[in-house]
Amino acid sequence: RFFGEHKDKSWVLLANYSDKSMIRNDLALTMGKRSNLDWTPGGHFVELILNGQYDGTYMLCEKIKIDNNRVAVGDDGFLIEVDERAERDSGCVFTYAPHINYSIEIKEPEDVSFGDANYNYITNFLKMADDALFSENFTDPNEGWQKYMDIDSFVDWYLINEIAKNNDAVFQHNCYMYKKNGEKLKMGPLWSFC
């Protein structure tokens, strides 16, 4: 166990690059832990010394991935990220939603291929959710957006991003969503409030 978090080999050094106060990531992750979000990465301040040279203060965070102790969506769930910086020629698989202007990368499962059953499932689901959200009867609890999206996770995710003043939270970069088979689309986990 590392810093009291669940045992795992996947960790990330998160730079507080544009946040000179270095508190926005910590603030957001703390709020996430106290919210109704299913999982928020644990993060801990560390000073990085590389080859004997001080290289700054970072947050050592749990990596976002499908796992029983992280994004718990089972073997047939999905982890996706809206990211304008994602490169389509990177070998990653992308999907779309008509009203999201940026790339939506299917992060996991890793074995999804363009046009296979998993790709078609998540693409169709995102399109139906998008269509419902922008339909004339979007407020209908049975046919509108509520049929596809978990309101609690969307509200908590939005409020935490607003309080922390995350510029990327306009569905531009580092906006994660996940879906467990048979359940609604959820926002999160929170990530990168630089």
Coordinates of C-alpha atoms in Angstrom, one line a residue:
R1 CA 0.0 0.0 0.0
F2 CA 1.3 3.4 -1.0
F3 CA 0.2 6.5 1.0
G4 CA -2.7 4.4 2.4
E5 CA -4.3 3.9 -1.1
H6 CA -5.3 0.5 -2.5
K7 CA -2.4 -1.6 -3.7
D8 CA -1.7 -1.0 -7.4
K9 CA 1.2 -0.4 -9.8
S10 CA -0.4 2.4 -11.7
W11 CA 0.4 5.9 -10.4
V12 CA 0.7 9.3 -12.1
L13 CA 2.8 12.4 -11.3
L14 CA 0.4 15.3 -11.9
A15 CA 2.0 18.7 -12.4
N16 CA 0.4 21.8 -11.0
Y17 CA 1.7 23.5 -14.1
S18 CA -0.5 26.6 -14.4
D19 CA -1.8 26.7 -10.9
K20 CA 0.9 28.6 -9.0
S21 CA -1.0 28.2 -5.7
M22 CA -0.8 24.4 -6.2
I23 CA -4.0 23.9 -4.3
R24 CA -6.6 23.4 -7.1
N25 CA -5.9 19.7 -7.7
D26 CA -5.9 18.9 -4.0
L27 CA -9.0 21.0 -3.4
A28 CA -10.9 19.2 -6.2
L29 CA -9.8 15.7 -5.2
T30 CA -10.8 16.5 -1.6
M31 CA -14.2 17.7 -2.6
G32 CA -14.5 14.6 -4.9
K33 CA -13.9 12.3 -2.0
R34 CA -16.7 14.0 0.0
S35 CA -19.1 14.0 -2.9
N36 CA -21.5 11.4 -4.4
L37 CA -19.0 10.5 -7.1
D38 CA -18.3 6.7 -7.1
W39 CA -14.5 7.2 -7.1
T40 CA -12.1 10.0 -6.9
P41 CA -8.3 9.4 -7.3
G42 CA -6.2 9.7 -4.2
G43 CA -3.6 12.4 -4.5
H44 CA -0.6 13.3 -2.3
F45 CA 1.9 16.1 -2.6
V46 CA 5.4 15.0 -3.3
E47 CA 8.7 16.8 -4.1
L48 CA 10.4 15.3 -7.1
I49 CA 14.1 14.9 -7.1
L50 CA 15.5 13.4 -10.3
N51 CA 19.2 12.6 -10.6
G52 CA 19.9 14.6 -7.5
Q53 CA 18.2 17.7 -8.9
Y54 CA 15.0 19.2 -7.4
D55 CA 12.3 19.2 -10.1
G56 CA 9.3 20.7 -8.4
T57 CA 6.2 19.8 -6.3
Y58 CA 3.8 17.4 -7.9
M59 CA 0.8 15.4 -6.9
L60 CA 1.3 11.6 -6.9
C61 CA -2.2 10.3 -7.9
E62 CA -3.9 7.1 -8.6
K63 CA -4.1 6.5 -12.3
I64 CA -7.6 6.5 -13.8
K65 CA -8.4 3.0 -15.0
I66 CA -11.0 0.3 -14.9
D67 CA -10.4 -1.7 -11.7
N68 CA -12.5 -2.8 -8.7
N69 CA -10.7 -0.3 -6.5
R70 CA -10.8 2.5 -9.1
V71 CA -13.4 2.9 -11.9
A72 CA -15.5 -0.2 -11.0
V73 CA -17.5 -0.9 -14.2
G74 CA -16.8 -4.6 -14.5
D75 CA -15.4 -6.5 -17.4
D76 CA -18.0 -5.1 -19.9
G77 CA -17.9 -1.4 -18.8
F78 CA -16.4 1.6 -20.5
L79 CA -14.1 4.5 -19.5
I80 CA -14.1 7.4 -22.0
E81 CA -12.4 10.8 -22.1
V82 CA -13.3 14.0 -24.0
D83 CA -10.0 15.4 -25.0
E84 CA -9.4 18.0 -27.8
R85 CA -5.7 17.2 -27.7
A86 CA -6.1 13.5 -28.4
E87 CA -4.4 12.5 -31.6
R88 CA -6.5 10.4 -34.0
D89 CA -3.5 8.7 -35.4
S90 CA -2.3 7.5 -32.0
G91 CA -3.8 4.1 -32.4
C92 CA -6.5 4.9 -29.9
V93 CA -10.2 4.3 -30.7
F94 CA -12.5 7.3 -30.9
T95 CA -16.2 7.7 -31.0
Y96 CA -18.4 10.8 -31.2
A97 CA -21.6 12.5 -30.0
P98 CA -23.1 15.1 -32.3
H99 CA -23.0 18.0 -29.8
I100 CA -19.6 17.4 -28.4
N101 CA -17.1 19.2 -30.5
Y102 CA -13.9 17.4 -29.4
S103 CA -12.6 13.9 -29.7
I104 CA -14.1 11.2 -27.4
E105 CA -11.5 8.5 -26.7
I106 CA -12.5 5.1 -25.6
K107 CA -9.8 4.6 -22.9
E108 CA -10.9 1.2 -21.8
P109 CA -11.5 -1.6 -22.5
E110 CA -8.3 -1.5 -24.5
D111 CA -9.3 -4.2 -27.0
V112 CA -12.1 -2.1 -28.6
S113 CA -11.7 -1.7 -32.3
F114 CA -13.5 0.6 -34.7
G115 CA -16.8 -1.1 -35.8
D116 CA -16.7 -4.0 -33.3
A117 CA -19.6 -4.8 -31.0
N118 CA -18.2 -2.7 -28.1
Y119 CA -17.5 0.2 -30.3
N120 CA -21.0 0.1 -31.8
Y121 CA -22.6 -0.2 -28.3
I122 CA -20.9 2.8 -26.7
T123 CA -21.1 4.9 -29.9
N124 CA -24.9 4.2 -30.2
F125 CA -25.4 4.8 -26.5
L126 CA -23.6 8.2 -26.6
K127 CA -25.6 9.2 -29.7
M128 CA -28.9 8.3 -28.1
A129 CA -28.0 10.2 -24.9
D130 CA -27.0 13.2 -27.0
D131 CA -30.2 13.0 -29.1
A132 CA -32.3 12.8 -25.9
L133 CA -30.5 15.8 -24.3
F134 CA -31.1 17.9 -27.3
S135 CA -34.6 16.7 -28.2
E136 CA -37.9 18.6 -27.7
N137 CA -38.9 16.3 -24.8
F138 CA -35.5 16.4 -23.1
T139 CA -37.2 16.9 -19.7
D140 CA -39.3 13.7 -20.0
P141 CA -37.9 11.3 -17.3
N142 CA -38.5 8.2 -19.5
E143 CA -37.4 9.5 -23.0
G144 CA -35.2 12.5 -22.2
W145 CA -31.7 12.8 -20.9
Q146 CA -32.5 11.2 -17.5
K147 CA -32.9 7.9 -19.2
Y148 CA -29.2 7.9 -20.1
M149 CA -27.4 10.1 -17.6
D150 CA -26.9 9.9 -13.9
I151 CA -27.9 13.3 -12.5
D152 CA -26.0 13.0 -9.2
S153 CA -22.6 12.4 -10.8
F154 CA -23.1 15.1 -13.4
V155 CA -24.2 17.7 -10.8
D156 CA -21.3 16.9 -8.4
W157 CA -18.7 16.8 -11.2
Y158 CA -20.0 20.1 -12.5
L159 CA -20.0 21.9 -9.1
I160 CA -16.6 20.7 -8.2
N161 CA -15.2 21.9 -11.5
E162 CA -16.9 25.3 -11.1
I163 CA -15.6 25.8 -7.6
A164 CA -12.1 24.8 -8.6
K165 CA -12.4 27.0 -11.8
N166 CA -11.3 24.2 -14.1
N167 CA -11.0 25.7 -17.6
D168 CA -11.0 22.3 -19.2
A169 CA -14.4 21.3 -17.8
V170 CA -16.2 22.7 -20.9
F171 CA -15.9 19.3 -22.4
Q172 CA -12.5 20.2 -23.8
H173 CA -9.9 18.2 -22.0
N174 CA -9.6 15.6 -19.2
C175 CA -13.4 15.1 -19.0
Y176 CA -13.9 11.5 -18.0
M177 CA -17.1 9.5 -18.2
Y178 CA -17.9 5.9 -17.6
K179 CA -20.6 3.4 -18.1
K180 CA -21.3 0.1 -16.5
N181 CA -23.4 -2.3 -18.5
G182 CA -27.1 -1.8 -17.8
E183 CA -26.5 1.5 -16.0
K184 CA -26.6 5.1 -16.9
L185 CA -23.6 7.2 -18.1
K186 CA -21.8 8.8 -15.2
M187 CA -19.4 11.7 -15.0
G188 CA -16.0 11.3 -13.5
P189 CA -13.5 10.6 -12.2
L190 CA -12.2 14.1 -11.6
W191 CA -8.8 14.9 -13.1
S192 CA -6.3 17.6 -13.6
F193 CA -7.3 21.0 -12.3
C194 CA -4.1 22.8 -13.4

